[in-house]
Amino acid sequence: MKSINLNISFEQYAGIEELTLADRTLCELSEKALASSYSPYSKFRVGTAIRLASGETILGSNQENLAYPSGLCAERVALFSIGSTYPNAVIESMAITAQTDNFEILKPITSCGGCLQVMAEFERKQKTPIEVIFYCLNGEVLKVPSVKSLLPFSFVEDRLER
Ligand code: THU
């Protein structure tokens, strides 16, 4: 038996003012994306902005449904939109933020496992890391250098491809 430890490194910023201009802009766009959230059931708005290597930025927000499992998280809305509109796009970075009228969100929200798995697939497909920025409105920002850091044991069964 061997005991193995995995370490992940990420950056923590007190606020978006500490970010580079490009990252700050991405966070601000993720906030803008909150406006299109359709979340009458959870009342929890999530927005994302994804920067492509082409320079273009794609926005997404969570879209809910009366039949709960039929809704989709903001991250997957934006990622699948990129997959279908720009199938060869390379993603550089994505920023994610959330907001609710019910309480003040005091820490950055981090993506659910299903979204991480989809993000991992995009990263694997493009063969370059995708930076992930979790932005708490008017608060702290966490920046992770790759999806692999967030989900080191993602499902990557290469034999499925043979
Ligand atoms: N949600 C996201 O958009 N992204 C996540 O990573 C986690 C949760 C959405 C789904 C649902 O519309 C609302 O947040 C409450 O769970």
PDB file of N, CA, C and O and ligand atoms in Angstrom, residues 38-39 42 44-47 61-64 72-75 96 109-113 115, ligand 1:
ATOM      1  N   TYR A  38     -32.054  32.419 -15.989  1.00  0.00           N
ATOM      2  CA  TYR A  38     -33.463  32.072 -15.819  1.00  0.00           C
ATOM      3  C   TYR A  38     -33.519  31.113 -14.636  1.00  0.00           C
ATOM      4  O   TYR A  38     -33.218  29.916 -14.768  1.00  0.00           O
ATOM      5  N   SER A  39     -33.784  31.674 -13.456  1.00  0.00           N
ATOM      6  CA  SER A  39     -33.688  30.871 -12.232  1.00  0.00           C
ATOM      7  C   SER A  39     -34.857  31.134 -11.280  1.00  0.00           C
ATOM      8  O   SER A  39     -34.656  31.505 -10.121  1.00  0.00           O
ATOM      9  N   SER A  42     -34.661  28.296  -8.080  1.00  0.00           N
ATOM     10  CA  SER A  42     -33.645  28.415  -7.026  1.00  0.00           C
ATOM     11  C   SER A  42     -33.446  29.870  -6.609  1.00  0.00           C
ATOM     12  O   SER A  42     -32.923  30.139  -5.530  1.00  0.00           O
ATOM     13  N   PHE A  44     -31.259  31.630  -7.695  1.00  0.00           N
ATOM     14  CA  PHE A  44     -29.798  31.718  -7.566  1.00  0.00           C
ATOM     15  C   PHE A  44     -29.241  31.911  -8.966  1.00  0.00           C
ATOM     16  O   PHE A  44     -29.311  31.015  -9.816  1.00  0.00           O
ATOM     17  N   ARG A  45     -28.740  33.095  -9.237  1.00  0.00           N
ATOM     18  CA  ARG A  45     -28.255  33.415 -10.577  1.00  0.00           C
ATOM     19  C   ARG A  45     -26.759  33.072 -10.676  1.00  0.00           C
ATOM     20  O   ARG A  45     -25.993  33.420  -9.764  1.00  0.00           O
ATOM     21  N   VAL A  46     -26.386  32.429 -11.763  1.00  0.00           N
ATOM     22  CA  VAL A  46     -24.968  32.133 -12.003  1.00  0.00           C
ATOM     23  C   VAL A  46     -24.631  32.646 -13.396  1.00  0.00           C
ATOM     24  O   VAL A  46     -25.403  32.471 -14.343  1.00  0.00           O
ATOM     25  N   GLY A  47     -23.488  33.316 -13.494  1.00  0.00           N
ATOM     26  CA  GLY A  47     -23.053  33.848 -14.792  1.00  0.00           C
ATOM     27  C   GLY A  47     -21.632  33.426 -15.078  1.00  0.00           C
ATOM     28  O   GLY A  47     -20.814  33.283 -14.163  1.00  0.00           O
ATOM     29  N   SER A  61     -25.417  31.701 -18.714  1.00  0.00           N
ATOM     30  CA  SER A  61     -26.055  31.813 -17.408  1.00  0.00           C
ATOM     31  C   SER A  61     -26.893  30.564 -17.169  1.00  0.00           C
ATOM     32  O   SER A  61     -27.244  29.857 -18.125  1.00  0.00           O
ATOM     33  N   ASN A  62     -27.217  30.306 -15.901  1.00  0.00           N
ATOM     34  CA  ASN A  62     -27.998  29.095 -15.616  1.00  0.00           C
ATOM     35  C   ASN A  62     -29.421  29.233 -16.136  1.00  0.00           C
ATOM     36  O   ASN A  62     -30.025  30.307 -16.079  1.00  0.00           O
ATOM     37  N   GLN A  63     -29.937  28.143 -16.652  1.00  0.00           N
ATOM     38  CA  GLN A  63     -31.264  28.102 -17.261  1.00  0.00           C
ATOM     39  C   GLN A  63     -32.037  26.963 -16.615  1.00  0.00           C
ATOM     40  O   GLN A  63     -31.684  25.795 -16.792  1.00  0.00           O
ATOM     41  N   GLU A  64     -33.051  27.319 -15.830  1.00  0.00           N
ATOM     42  CA  GLU A  64     -33.769  26.296 -15.066  1.00  0.00           C
ATOM     43  C   GLU A  64     -35.053  25.865 -15.769  1.00  0.00           C
ATOM     44  O   GLU A  64     -35.482  26.468 -16.759  1.00  0.00           O
ATOM     45  N   LEU A  72     -29.964  23.668 -16.772  1.00  0.00           N
ATOM     46  CA  LEU A  72     -28.528  23.514 -17.011  1.00  0.00           C
ATOM     47  C   LEU A  72     -27.762  24.655 -16.339  1.00  0.00           C
ATOM     48  O   LEU A  72     -28.203  25.805 -16.344  1.00  0.00           O
ATOM     49  N   CYS A  73     -26.591  24.307 -15.799  1.00  0.00           N
ATOM     50  CA  CYS A  73     -25.727  25.293 -15.145  1.00  0.00           C
ATOM     51  C   CYS A  73     -25.158  26.274 -16.160  1.00  0.00           C
ATOM     52  O   CYS A  73     -24.990  25.940 -17.344  1.00  0.00           O
ATOM     53  N   ALA A  74     -24.778  27.437 -15.668  1.00  0.00           N
ATOM     54  CA  ALA A  74     -24.215  28.489 -16.519  1.00  0.00           C
ATOM     55  C   ALA A  74     -22.988  28.004 -17.294  1.00  0.00           C
ATOM     56  O   ALA A  74     -22.841  28.286 -18.490  1.00  0.00           O
ATOM     57  N   GLU A  75     -22.112  27.291 -16.612  1.00  0.00           N
ATOM     58  CA  GLU A  75     -20.865  26.851 -17.234  1.00  0.00           C
ATOM     59  C   GLU A  75     -21.142  25.977 -18.458  1.00  0.00           C
ATOM     60  O   GLU A  75     -20.550  26.135 -19.522  1.00  0.00           O
ATOM     61  N   ILE A  96     -16.475  32.800 -13.337  1.00  0.00           N
ATOM     62  CA  ILE A  96     -17.799  32.374 -12.876  1.00  0.00           C
ATOM     63  C   ILE A  96     -18.181  33.192 -11.645  1.00  0.00           C
ATOM     64  O   ILE A  96     -17.359  33.371 -10.733  1.00  0.00           O
ATOM     65  N   ILE A 109     -18.337  31.233  -5.473  1.00  0.00           N
ATOM     66  CA  ILE A 109     -18.942  29.896  -5.607  1.00  0.00           C
ATOM     67  C   ILE A 109     -18.082  29.113  -6.594  1.00  0.00           C
ATOM     68  O   ILE A 109     -17.528  29.670  -7.536  1.00  0.00           O
ATOM     69  N   THR A 110     -17.953  27.825  -6.325  1.00  0.00           N
ATOM     70  CA  THR A 110     -17.137  26.970  -7.190  1.00  0.00           C
ATOM     71  C   THR A 110     -18.054  26.025  -7.964  1.00  0.00           C
ATOM     72  O   THR A 110     -19.157  25.714  -7.515  1.00  0.00           O
ATOM     73  N   SER A 111     -17.591  25.596  -9.125  1.00  0.00           N
ATOM     74  CA  SER A 111     -18.448  24.846 -10.051  1.00  0.00           C
ATOM     75  C   SER A 111     -18.793  23.458  -9.528  1.00  0.00           C
ATOM     76  O   SER A 111     -17.995  22.828  -8.831  1.00  0.00           O
ATOM     77  N   CYS A 112     -19.975  22.971  -9.940  1.00  0.00           N
ATOM     78  CA  CYS A 112     -20.407  21.625  -9.531  1.00  0.00           C
ATOM     79  C   CYS A 112     -19.597  20.565 -10.282  1.00  0.00           C
ATOM     80  O   CYS A 112     -18.946  20.848 -11.301  1.00  0.00           O
ATOM     81  N   GLY A 113     -19.658  19.350  -9.786  1.00  0.00           N
ATOM     82  CA  GLY A 113     -18.893  18.247 -10.377  1.00  0.00           C
ATOM     83  C   GLY A 113     -19.236  18.001 -11.839  1.00  0.00           C
ATOM     84  O   GLY A 113     -18.352  17.707 -12.652  1.00  0.00           O
ATOM     85  N   CYS A 115     -20.227  20.164 -14.074  1.00  0.00           N
ATOM     86  CA  CYS A 115     -19.591  21.206 -14.902  1.00  0.00           C
ATOM     87  C   CYS A 115     -18.090  20.985 -14.971  1.00  0.00           C
ATOM     88  O   CYS A 115     -17.479  21.166 -16.032  1.00  0.00           O
TER      89      CYS A 115
HETATM   90  N1  THU B   1     -25.522  26.277 -10.880  1.00  0.00           N
HETATM   91  C1  THU B   1     -24.702  26.706 -11.885  1.00  0.00           C
HETATM   92  O1  THU B   1     -25.123  27.424 -12.803  1.00  0.00           O
HETATM   93  N2  THU B   1     -23.401  26.323 -11.865  1.00  0.00           N
HETATM   94  C2  THU B   1     -22.849  25.501 -10.930  1.00  0.00           C
HETATM   95  O2  THU B   1     -21.683  25.130 -11.038  1.00  0.00           O
HETATM   96  C3  THU B   1     -23.652  25.065  -9.783  1.00  0.00           C
HETATM   97  C4  THU B   1     -25.076  25.469  -9.769  1.00  0.00           C
HETATM   98  C5  THU B   1     -26.937  26.641 -10.922  1.00  0.00           C
HETATM   99  C6  THU B   1     -27.880  25.488 -11.121  1.00  0.00           C
HETATM  100  C7  THU B   1     -29.151  26.032 -10.542  1.00  0.00           C
HETATM  101  O3  THU B   1     -29.823  26.775 -11.559  1.00  0.00           O
HETATM  102  C8  THU B   1     -28.697  27.002  -9.461  1.00  0.00           C
HETATM  103  O4  THU B   1     -27.317  27.246  -9.703  1.00  0.00           O
HETATM  104  C9  THU B   1     -28.871  26.459  -8.039  1.00  0.00           C
HETATM  105  O5  THU B   1     -28.271  25.231  -7.901  1.00  0.00           O
END
